[in-house]
Amino acid sequence: MVNFVVITKGSGRIAEVAARFTLDAMPGKQMAIDADLSAGLIEEKEARARRKALEDEASFFGAMDGASKFVRGDAIAALLITFINIVGGIIIGVAQQSMSFLAAAQTYTLLSVGDGLVSQVPALIVSTAAGLLVSKAGVRGAADKAMGKQLSTYPKALGMSAAVMGAIALLPGIPMLPFVGLAVAAGWAAWSMDQANKARARTAAPDGTPVDPGAVAAAAEEPIADVLKMDDLKIEIGYAIVPLVNSTDGTDRVTEQIKALRRQLAADVGFVMPSVRILDNVQLDSTAYVIRVKEIEAGTGHIFPGLFMAMDPMGGQVQLPGQHLLEPTFGLPATWIDASLRDEASMRGYTVVDAATVLSTHLTEVIKGHMAELLSHIEVQKLLKDLPKEHAELVKEIVPAQISTTGIQRVLQLLLTERVSIRDLGTIIEGIAEVAGALKNPRDIMEHVRTRLARQICAQYQAPAGHLPIITLSPPWEGAFLESIVGQGEDRHLAMQPSKLTEFVHSVRDRFEDAARMGEMPVLVTSAGSRPFVRSIIERFRRETPVLSQGEIHSRVRLKTVGSV
């Protein structure tokens, strides 16, 4: 009855509550793992291991909830078997053996003791083991090691138990030998544990942490190894911005937006961006942040959690009270206003965004400007490995016979430099295969691949009305560029007079400003021979301006000429 009422009932309740709480906590733990992964605190491999451990934990407590029902049933069955043996024995003794009821009860009750022990002792052991297993909470490792560690932590408790058992052994009518034996065993265990604790204390660090002599040299080298590690993407934030990343109410706006950003960029660009690591930096101003690409500063700004940034779409100054600063992404005039003025700003036609959106927008533009640097050799190998079977066979034909994986990486990086998506990797590989045998310069190969991606490139720059606004390069300038190209093959370069280049830069800037006043965002169209050199000049003062060759204009695209250089 003690086994049934106390042990099995208690362990069953523990298993039930543990299973319920574990399942309820799973979504939060999953979100925490995803947040750490997106923030760059852990790698993908560790994230998978954590998810697997979380699933195993939930499965274990769910299984133990069911197993506790079997354990309780086993205890009930043991009691029923003993009861049936006693009742059956009395009936047999009275009916068949012609015994009196008292004699039959005395005889068969004694005979049932042995069988009862055979069924009750295993049930008691199983229920006790189940209780220990499900009640092991907040402790890592196996249950036996956890119990041994907890007992060895407090040797005084075992010493007190030894003293109590020794005192009980001296009482009259109590069997002395068993209690003396238990007292000696518990006392010896307490003494051994106390000596071991004292030995560990003598070799411990000043803060109480045990020191492994073999780990001293490795620990001394760890700071050097940490210095050598480099994060592809990292955001350093001031202490006032920390609540946007690690808030107490679970609304980690920046982390959630970075996760959505990585997913969106993967769909737009064609490869998975590295994880973004977020660190607090006490050397920064409280409202400042720094975005780093491969540890080099790529963007910086100030945001104010709790306030909203208002901007005039026409580029003017916001006529509302607040902190007047420049928007960090594009350098436009902006004002940080109080939350109470948000509705008024929206009614006046201002663009209003919160602090987390400002940071994620800045991060987006920084990533788009450094996509080529973020496309690593390992990522290219992964992209080629994940290609469909028909394109994978083509890769085997040209790599490494005609072009190396590094060569393909360079072609992809050149495309990304001009913000051309590499998601259609199959078409890109086909374009590379067409000219890889004849061309060795990655830039020349990239120029051919761009013609294969003509429809994609034109669609990227089409206006909402469906046309492609263009600014053409006049024949005199085309001739000037072609005449200024010197050298052959990979040694070709532009040798134009500086005064001529300055004139060209001013002319391009004027034409694009005129188009902007017309509400158009055009592309510059040149000949195929001059496009790389025109692009190399324009990217120095108008990095986002697309330059297309005539061969990259798809035949079905409707053109609208808005000017000529």
PDB file of N, CA and C in Angstrom, residues 128-210:
ATOM      1  N   THR A 128      10.258   2.972  -7.423  1.00  0.00           N
ATOM      2  CA  THR A 128      11.254   3.874  -6.836  1.00  0.00           C
ATOM      3  C   THR A 128      12.191   4.422  -7.910  1.00  0.00           C
ATOM      4  N   ALA A 129      12.625   3.543  -8.832  1.00  0.00           N
ATOM      5  CA  ALA A 129      13.501   3.988  -9.923  1.00  0.00           C
ATOM      6  C   ALA A 129      12.796   5.001 -10.815  1.00  0.00           C
ATOM      7  N   ALA A 130      11.520   4.740 -11.116  1.00  0.00           N
ATOM      8  CA  ALA A 130      10.761   5.692 -11.935  1.00  0.00           C
ATOM      9  C   ALA A 130      10.626   7.032 -11.229  1.00  0.00           C
ATOM     10  N   GLY A 131      10.388   7.003  -9.922  1.00  0.00           N
ATOM     11  CA  GLY A 131      10.279   8.249  -9.170  1.00  0.00           C
ATOM     12  C   GLY A 131      11.567   9.041  -9.182  1.00  0.00           C
ATOM     13  N   LEU A 132      12.714   8.354  -9.010  1.00  0.00           N
ATOM     14  CA  LEU A 132      13.999   9.044  -9.058  1.00  0.00           C
ATOM     15  C   LEU A 132      14.258   9.642 -10.432  1.00  0.00           C
ATOM     16  N   LEU A 133      13.860   8.916 -11.481  1.00  0.00           N
ATOM     17  CA  LEU A 133      14.139   9.362 -12.847  1.00  0.00           C
ATOM     18  C   LEU A 133      13.357  10.616 -13.199  1.00  0.00           C
ATOM     19  N   VAL A 134      12.063  10.638 -12.884  1.00  0.00           N
ATOM     20  CA  VAL A 134      11.240  11.788 -13.272  1.00  0.00           C
ATOM     21  C   VAL A 134      11.454  12.984 -12.354  1.00  0.00           C
ATOM     22  N   SER A 135      11.958  12.754 -11.140  1.00  0.00           N
ATOM     23  CA  SER A 135      12.155  13.877 -10.215  1.00  0.00           C
ATOM     24  C   SER A 135      13.542  14.482 -10.332  1.00  0.00           C
ATOM     25  N   LYS A 136      14.365  14.022 -11.267  1.00  0.00           N
ATOM     26  CA  LYS A 136      15.698  14.600 -11.498  1.00  0.00           C
ATOM     27  C   LYS A 136      15.528  15.880 -12.323  1.00  0.00           C
ATOM     28  N   ALA A 137      15.302  16.981 -11.667  1.00  0.00           N
ATOM     29  CA  ALA A 137      15.038  18.250 -12.349  1.00  0.00           C
ATOM     30  C   ALA A 137      16.183  19.211 -12.127  1.00  0.00           C
ATOM     31  N   GLY A 138      16.528  19.984 -13.177  1.00  0.00           N
ATOM     32  CA  GLY A 138      17.552  21.015 -13.059  1.00  0.00           C
ATOM     33  C   GLY A 138      18.956  20.482 -12.939  1.00  0.00           C
ATOM     34  N   VAL A 139      19.176  19.193 -13.240  1.00  0.00           N
ATOM     35  CA  VAL A 139      20.500  18.596 -13.119  1.00  0.00           C
ATOM     36  C   VAL A 139      20.844  17.943 -14.443  1.00  0.00           C
ATOM     37  N   ARG A 140      22.048  18.215 -14.949  1.00  0.00           N
ATOM     38  CA  ARG A 140      22.507  17.600 -16.184  1.00  0.00           C
ATOM     39  C   ARG A 140      23.182  16.267 -15.888  1.00  0.00           C
ATOM     40  N   GLY A 141      23.187  15.371 -16.877  1.00  0.00           N
ATOM     41  CA  GLY A 141      23.848  14.094 -16.731  1.00  0.00           C
ATOM     42  C   GLY A 141      22.902  12.992 -16.318  1.00  0.00           C
ATOM     43  N   ALA A 142      23.456  11.784 -16.149  1.00  0.00           N
ATOM     44  CA  ALA A 142      22.654  10.624 -15.783  1.00  0.00           C
ATOM     45  C   ALA A 142      22.141  10.759 -14.358  1.00  0.00           C
ATOM     46  N   ALA A 143      21.031  10.035 -14.075  1.00  0.00           N
ATOM     47  CA  ALA A 143      20.395  10.145 -12.758  1.00  0.00           C
ATOM     48  C   ALA A 143      21.305   9.614 -11.658  1.00  0.00           C
ATOM     49  N   ASP A 144      22.012   8.489 -11.913  1.00  0.00           N
ATOM     50  CA  ASP A 144      22.866   7.931 -10.866  1.00  0.00           C
ATOM     51  C   ASP A 144      24.018   8.874 -10.521  1.00  0.00           C
ATOM     52  N   LYS A 145      24.619   9.494 -11.552  1.00  0.00           N
ATOM     53  CA  LYS A 145      25.706  10.436 -11.289  1.00  0.00           C
ATOM     54  C   LYS A 145      25.193  11.692 -10.595  1.00  0.00           C
ATOM     55  N   ALA A 146      24.001  12.130 -10.978  1.00  0.00           N
ATOM     56  CA  ALA A 146      23.428  13.318 -10.332  1.00  0.00           C
ATOM     57  C   ALA A 146      23.161  13.057  -8.858  1.00  0.00           C
ATOM     58  N   MET A 147      22.618  11.862  -8.543  1.00  0.00           N
ATOM     59  CA  MET A 147      22.332  11.541  -7.150  1.00  0.00           C
ATOM     60  C   MET A 147      23.626  11.416  -6.351  1.00  0.00           C
ATOM     61  N   GLY A 148      24.638  10.764  -6.932  1.00  0.00           N
ATOM     62  CA  GLY A 148      25.915  10.648  -6.241  1.00  0.00           C
ATOM     63  C   GLY A 148      26.569  11.999  -6.007  1.00  0.00           C
ATOM     64  N   LYS A 149      26.456  12.903  -7.003  1.00  0.00           N
ATOM     65  CA  LYS A 149      27.042  14.234  -6.849  1.00  0.00           C
ATOM     66  C   LYS A 149      26.336  15.026  -5.760  1.00  0.00           C
ATOM     67  N   GLN A 150      25.004  14.912  -5.706  1.00  0.00           N
ATOM     68  CA  GLN A 150      24.258  15.646  -4.689  1.00  0.00           C
ATOM     69  C   GLN A 150      24.559  15.123  -3.286  1.00  0.00           C
ATOM     70  N   LEU A 151      24.696  13.803  -3.156  1.00  0.00           N
ATOM     71  CA  LEU A 151      25.025  13.241  -1.845  1.00  0.00           C
ATOM     72  C   LEU A 151      26.435  13.626  -1.412  1.00  0.00           C
ATOM     73  N   SER A 152      27.374  13.633  -2.379  1.00  0.00           N
ATOM     74  CA  SER A 152      28.761  13.940  -2.029  1.00  0.00           C
ATOM     75  C   SER A 152      28.975  15.421  -1.754  1.00  0.00           C
ATOM     76  N   THR A 153      28.042  16.256  -2.176  1.00  0.00           N
ATOM     77  CA  THR A 153      28.199  17.694  -1.943  1.00  0.00           C
ATOM     78  C   THR A 153      28.046  18.041  -0.465  1.00  0.00           C
ATOM     79  N   TYR A 154      27.224  17.278   0.251  1.00  0.00           N
ATOM     80  CA  TYR A 154      26.953  17.563   1.667  1.00  0.00           C
ATOM     81  C   TYR A 154      27.285  16.331   2.516  1.00  0.00           C
ATOM     82  N   PRO A 155      28.573  16.064   2.777  1.00  0.00           N
ATOM     83  CA  PRO A 155      28.946  14.893   3.587  1.00  0.00           C
ATOM     84  C   PRO A 155      28.431  14.976   5.025  1.00  0.00           C
ATOM     85  N   LYS A 156      28.139  16.185   5.536  1.00  0.00           N
ATOM     86  CA  LYS A 156      27.623  16.306   6.902  1.00  0.00           C
ATOM     87  C   LYS A 156      26.281  15.597   7.053  1.00  0.00           C
ATOM     88  N   ALA A 157      25.477  15.608   5.985  1.00  0.00           N
ATOM     89  CA  ALA A 157      24.177  14.932   6.056  1.00  0.00           C
ATOM     90  C   ALA A 157      24.361  13.434   6.255  1.00  0.00           C
ATOM     91  N   LEU A 158      25.330  12.838   5.519  1.00  0.00           N
ATOM     92  CA  LEU A 158      25.603  11.412   5.708  1.00  0.00           C
ATOM     93  C   LEU A 158      26.172  11.157   7.104  1.00  0.00           C
ATOM     94  N   GLY A 159      27.008  12.075   7.594  1.00  0.00           N
ATOM     95  CA  GLY A 159      27.554  11.907   8.942  1.00  0.00           C
ATOM     96  C   GLY A 159      26.462  11.924  10.001  1.00  0.00           C
ATOM     97  N   MET A 160      25.494  12.815   9.846  1.00  0.00           N
ATOM     98  CA  MET A 160      24.379  12.859  10.793  1.00  0.00           C
ATOM     99  C   MET A 160      23.549  11.580  10.707  1.00  0.00           C
ATOM    100  N   SER A 161      23.357  11.060   9.497  1.00  0.00           N
ATOM    101  CA  SER A 161      22.612   9.803   9.342  1.00  0.00           C
ATOM    102  C   SER A 161      23.342   8.661  10.029  1.00  0.00           C
ATOM    103  N   ALA A 162      24.682   8.630   9.893  1.00  0.00           N
ATOM    104  CA  ALA A 162      25.462   7.579  10.559  1.00  0.00           C
ATOM    105  C   ALA A 162      25.317   7.670  12.076  1.00  0.00           C
ATOM    106  N   ALA A 163      25.330   8.885  12.610  1.00  0.00           N
ATOM    107  CA  ALA A 163      25.189   9.050  14.064  1.00  0.00           C
ATOM    108  C   ALA A 163      23.813   8.600  14.539  1.00  0.00           C
ATOM    109  N   VAL A 164      22.761   8.938  13.785  1.00  0.00           N
ATOM    110  CA  VAL A 164      21.404   8.541  14.182  1.00  0.00           C
ATOM    111  C   VAL A 164      21.260   7.030  14.149  1.00  0.00           C
ATOM    112  N   MET A 165      21.772   6.377  13.089  1.00  0.00           N
ATOM    113  CA  MET A 165      21.661   4.917  13.007  1.00  0.00           C
ATOM    114  C   MET A 165      22.479   4.243  14.100  1.00  0.00           C
ATOM    115  N   GLY A 166      23.635   4.815  14.461  1.00  0.00           N
ATOM    116  CA  GLY A 166      24.412   4.260  15.565  1.00  0.00           C
ATOM    117  C   GLY A 166      23.661   4.358  16.885  1.00  0.00           C
ATOM    118  N   ALA A 167      22.940   5.483  17.080  1.00  0.00           N
ATOM    119  CA  ALA A 167      22.152   5.635  18.312  1.00  0.00           C
ATOM    120  C   ALA A 167      20.990   4.656  18.343  1.00  0.00           C
ATOM    121  N   ILE A 168      20.359   4.435  17.199  1.00  0.00           N
ATOM    122  CA  ILE A 168      19.242   3.479  17.144  1.00  0.00           C
ATOM    123  C   ILE A 168      19.725   2.075  17.477  1.00  0.00           C
ATOM    124  N   ALA A 169      20.939   1.735  17.035  1.00  0.00           N
ATOM    125  CA  ALA A 169      21.463   0.386  17.292  1.00  0.00           C
ATOM    126  C   ALA A 169      21.624   0.106  18.779  1.00  0.00           C
ATOM    127  N   LEU A 170      21.762   1.132  19.599  1.00  0.00           N
ATOM    128  CA  LEU A 170      21.940   0.957  21.043  1.00  0.00           C
ATOM    129  C   LEU A 170      20.629   0.807  21.793  1.00  0.00           C
ATOM    130  N   LEU A 171      19.506   1.058  21.130  1.00  0.00           N
ATOM    131  CA  LEU A 171      18.213   0.935  21.799  1.00  0.00           C
ATOM    132  C   LEU A 171      17.887  -0.527  22.064  1.00  0.00           C
ATOM    133  N   PRO A 172      17.235  -0.822  23.185  1.00  0.00           N
ATOM    134  CA  PRO A 172      16.884  -2.227  23.477  1.00  0.00           C
ATOM    135  C   PRO A 172      15.809  -2.732  22.514  1.00  0.00           C
ATOM    136  N   GLY A 173      15.966  -3.984  22.119  1.00  0.00           N
ATOM    137  CA  GLY A 173      15.005  -4.606  21.226  1.00  0.00           C
ATOM    138  C   GLY A 173      15.259  -4.347  19.760  1.00  0.00           C
ATOM    139  N   ILE A 174      16.276  -3.551  19.439  1.00  0.00           N
ATOM    140  CA  ILE A 174      16.605  -3.227  18.044  1.00  0.00           C
ATOM    141  C   ILE A 174      17.773  -4.112  17.617  1.00  0.00           C
ATOM    142  N   PRO A 175      17.682  -4.771  16.438  1.00  0.00           N
ATOM    143  CA  PRO A 175      18.820  -5.582  15.968  1.00  0.00           C
ATOM    144  C   PRO A 175      20.047  -4.698  15.770  1.00  0.00           C
ATOM    145  N   MET A 176      21.093  -5.025  16.525  1.00  0.00           N
ATOM    146  CA  MET A 176      22.266  -4.153  16.530  1.00  0.00           C
ATOM    147  C   MET A 176      23.087  -4.265  15.250  1.00  0.00           C
ATOM    148  N   LEU A 177      23.310  -5.475  14.760  1.00  0.00           N
ATOM    149  CA  LEU A 177      24.248  -5.684  13.657  1.00  0.00           C
ATOM    150  C   LEU A 177      23.871  -4.908  12.385  1.00  0.00           C
ATOM    151  N   PRO A 178      22.620  -4.968  11.900  1.00  0.00           N
ATOM    152  CA  PRO A 178      22.295  -4.209  10.671  1.00  0.00           C
ATOM    153  C   PRO A 178      22.494  -2.705  10.832  1.00  0.00           C
ATOM    154  N   PHE A 179      22.058  -2.149  11.973  1.00  0.00           N
ATOM    155  CA  PHE A 179      22.171  -0.703  12.136  1.00  0.00           C
ATOM    156  C   PHE A 179      23.615  -0.266  12.331  1.00  0.00           C
ATOM    157  N   VAL A 180      24.401  -1.103  13.033  1.00  0.00           N
ATOM    158  CA  VAL A 180      25.816  -0.765  13.181  1.00  0.00           C
ATOM    159  C   VAL A 180      26.510  -0.793  11.823  1.00  0.00           C
ATOM    160  N   GLY A 181      26.182  -1.818  11.005  1.00  0.00           N
ATOM    161  CA  GLY A 181      26.778  -1.894   9.670  1.00  0.00           C
ATOM    162  C   GLY A 181      26.430  -0.688   8.810  1.00  0.00           C
ATOM    163  N   LEU A 182      25.144  -0.283   8.832  1.00  0.00           N
ATOM    164  CA  LEU A 182      24.734   0.892   8.057  1.00  0.00           C
ATOM    165  C   LEU A 182      25.393   2.166   8.579  1.00  0.00           C
ATOM    166  N   ALA A 183      25.520   2.266   9.919  1.00  0.00           N
ATOM    167  CA  ALA A 183      26.148   3.454  10.497  1.00  0.00           C
ATOM    168  C   ALA A 183      27.612   3.555  10.098  1.00  0.00           C
ATOM    169  N   VAL A 184      28.324   2.400  10.119  1.00  0.00           N
ATOM    170  CA  VAL A 184      29.743   2.402   9.729  1.00  0.00           C
ATOM    171  C   VAL A 184      29.891   2.773   8.258  1.00  0.00           C
ATOM    172  N   ALA A 185      29.032   2.193   7.383  1.00  0.00           N
ATOM    173  CA  ALA A 185      29.124   2.481   5.949  1.00  0.00           C
ATOM    174  C   ALA A 185      28.849   3.963   5.664  1.00  0.00           C
ATOM    175  N   ALA A 186      27.800   4.510   6.292  1.00  0.00           N
ATOM    176  CA  ALA A 186      27.482   5.916   6.068  1.00  0.00           C
ATOM    177  C   ALA A 186      28.569   6.830   6.620  1.00  0.00           C
ATOM    178  N   GLY A 187      29.138   6.484   7.791  1.00  0.00           N
ATOM    179  CA  GLY A 187      30.207   7.294   8.362  1.00  0.00           C
ATOM    180  C   GLY A 187      31.447   7.286   7.506  1.00  0.00           C
ATOM    181  N   TRP A 188      31.798   6.085   6.977  1.00  0.00           N
ATOM    182  CA  TRP A 188      32.984   6.007   6.110  1.00  0.00           C
ATOM    183  C   TRP A 188      32.767   6.810   4.828  1.00  0.00           C
ATOM    184  N   ALA A 189      31.567   6.747   4.249  1.00  0.00           N
ATOM    185  CA  ALA A 189      31.274   7.507   3.035  1.00  0.00           C
ATOM    186  C   ALA A 189      31.353   9.010   3.295  1.00  0.00           C
ATOM    187  N   ALA A 190      30.832   9.452   4.462  1.00  0.00           N
ATOM    188  CA  ALA A 190      30.887  10.876   4.791  1.00  0.00           C
ATOM    189  C   ALA A 190      32.324  11.347   4.962  1.00  0.00           C
ATOM    190  N   TRP A 191      33.155  10.536   5.623  1.00  0.00           N
ATOM    191  CA  TRP A 191      34.562  10.904   5.824  1.00  0.00           C
ATOM    192  C   TRP A 191      35.302  10.971   4.487  1.00  0.00           C
ATOM    193  N   SER A 192      35.068   9.996   3.601  1.00  0.00           N
ATOM    194  CA  SER A 192      35.738   9.972   2.291  1.00  0.00           C
ATOM    195  C   SER A 192      35.348  11.192   1.454  1.00  0.00           C
ATOM    196  N   MET A 193      34.048  11.520   1.462  1.00  0.00           N
ATOM    197  CA  MET A 193      33.594  12.680   0.686  1.00  0.00           C
ATOM    198  C   MET A 193      34.171  13.981   1.237  1.00  0.00           C
ATOM    199  N   ASP A 194      34.268  14.093   2.536  1.00  0.00           N
ATOM    200  CA  ASP A 194      34.821  15.299   3.142  1.00  0.00           C
ATOM    201  C   ASP A 194      36.289  15.471   2.778  1.00  0.00           C
ATOM    202  N   GLN A 195      37.053  14.363   2.785  1.00  0.00           N
ATOM    203  CA  GLN A 195      38.461  14.432   2.402  1.00  0.00           C
ATOM    204  C   GLN A 195      38.619  14.816   0.931  1.00  0.00           C
ATOM    205  N   ALA A 196      37.744  14.280   0.074  1.00  0.00           N
ATOM    206  CA  ALA A 196      37.814  14.612  -1.354  1.00  0.00           C
ATOM    207  C   ALA A 196      37.501  16.092  -1.592  1.00  0.00           C
ATOM    208  N   ASN A 197      36.519  16.624  -0.876  1.00  0.00           N
ATOM    209  CA  ASN A 197      36.182  18.046  -1.017  1.00  0.00           C
ATOM    210  C   ASN A 197      37.332  18.940  -0.571  1.00  0.00           C
ATOM    211  N   LYS A 198      37.999  18.555   0.512  1.00  0.00           N
ATOM    212  CA  LYS A 198      39.132  19.344   0.983  1.00  0.00           C
ATOM    213  C   LYS A 198      40.281  19.304  -0.019  1.00  0.00           C
ATOM    214  N   ALA A 199      40.495  18.151  -0.657  1.00  0.00           N
ATOM    215  CA  ALA A 199      41.562  18.048  -1.656  1.00  0.00           C
ATOM    216  C   ALA A 199      41.262  18.927  -2.870  1.00  0.00           C
ATOM    217  N   ARG A 200      39.985  18.953  -3.295  1.00  0.00           N
ATOM    218  CA  ARG A 200      39.612  19.814  -4.420  1.00  0.00           C
ATOM    219  C   ARG A 200      39.757  21.285  -4.059  1.00  0.00           C
ATOM    220  N   ALA A 201      39.460  21.629  -2.807  1.00  0.00           N
ATOM    221  CA  ALA A 201      39.573  23.026  -2.382  1.00  0.00           C
ATOM    222  C   ALA A 201      41.021  23.501  -2.410  1.00  0.00           C
ATOM    223  N   ARG A 202      41.967  22.588  -2.105  1.00  0.00           N
ATOM    224  CA  ARG A 202      43.378  22.982  -2.096  1.00  0.00           C
ATOM    225  C   ARG A 202      43.891  23.263  -3.496  1.00  0.00           C
ATOM    226  N   THR A 203      43.297  22.627  -4.541  1.00  0.00           N
ATOM    227  CA  THR A 203      43.744  22.815  -5.926  1.00  0.00           C
ATOM    228  C   THR A 203      42.780  23.664  -6.725  1.00  0.00           C
ATOM    229  N   ALA A 204      41.929  24.448  -6.042  1.00  0.00           N
ATOM    230  CA  ALA A 204      40.928  25.261  -6.745  1.00  0.00           C
ATOM    231  C   ALA A 204      41.475  26.644  -7.023  1.00  0.00           C
ATOM    232  N   ALA A 205      40.848  27.306  -8.001  1.00  0.00           N
ATOM    233  CA  ALA A 205      41.194  28.687  -8.327  1.00  0.00           C
ATOM    234  C   ALA A 205      40.688  29.611  -7.226  1.00  0.00           C
ATOM    235  N   PRO A 206      41.130  30.868  -7.222  1.00  0.00           N
ATOM    236  CA  PRO A 206      40.679  31.800  -6.174  1.00  0.00           C
ATOM    237  C   PRO A 206      39.175  31.953  -6.105  1.00  0.00           C
ATOM    238  N   ASP A 207      38.480  31.825  -7.269  1.00  0.00           N
ATOM    239  CA  ASP A 207      37.023  31.965  -7.241  1.00  0.00           C
ATOM    240  C   ASP A 207      36.316  30.676  -6.900  1.00  0.00           C
ATOM    241  N   GLY A 208      37.086  29.611  -6.565  1.00  0.00           N
ATOM    242  CA  GLY A 208      36.461  28.352  -6.180  1.00  0.00           C
ATOM    243  C   GLY A 208      36.305  27.375  -7.314  1.00  0.00           C
ATOM    244  N   THR A 209      36.682  27.738  -8.536  1.00  0.00           N
ATOM    245  CA  THR A 209      36.533  26.841  -9.672  1.00  0.00           C
ATOM    246  C   THR A 209      37.696  25.868  -9.711  1.00  0.00           C
ATOM    247  N   PRO A 210      37.454  24.554  -9.775  1.00  0.00           N
ATOM    248  CA  PRO A 210      38.555  23.599  -9.833  1.00  0.00           C
ATOM    249  C   PRO A 210      39.429  23.843 -11.050  1.00  0.00           C
TER     250      PRO A 210
END
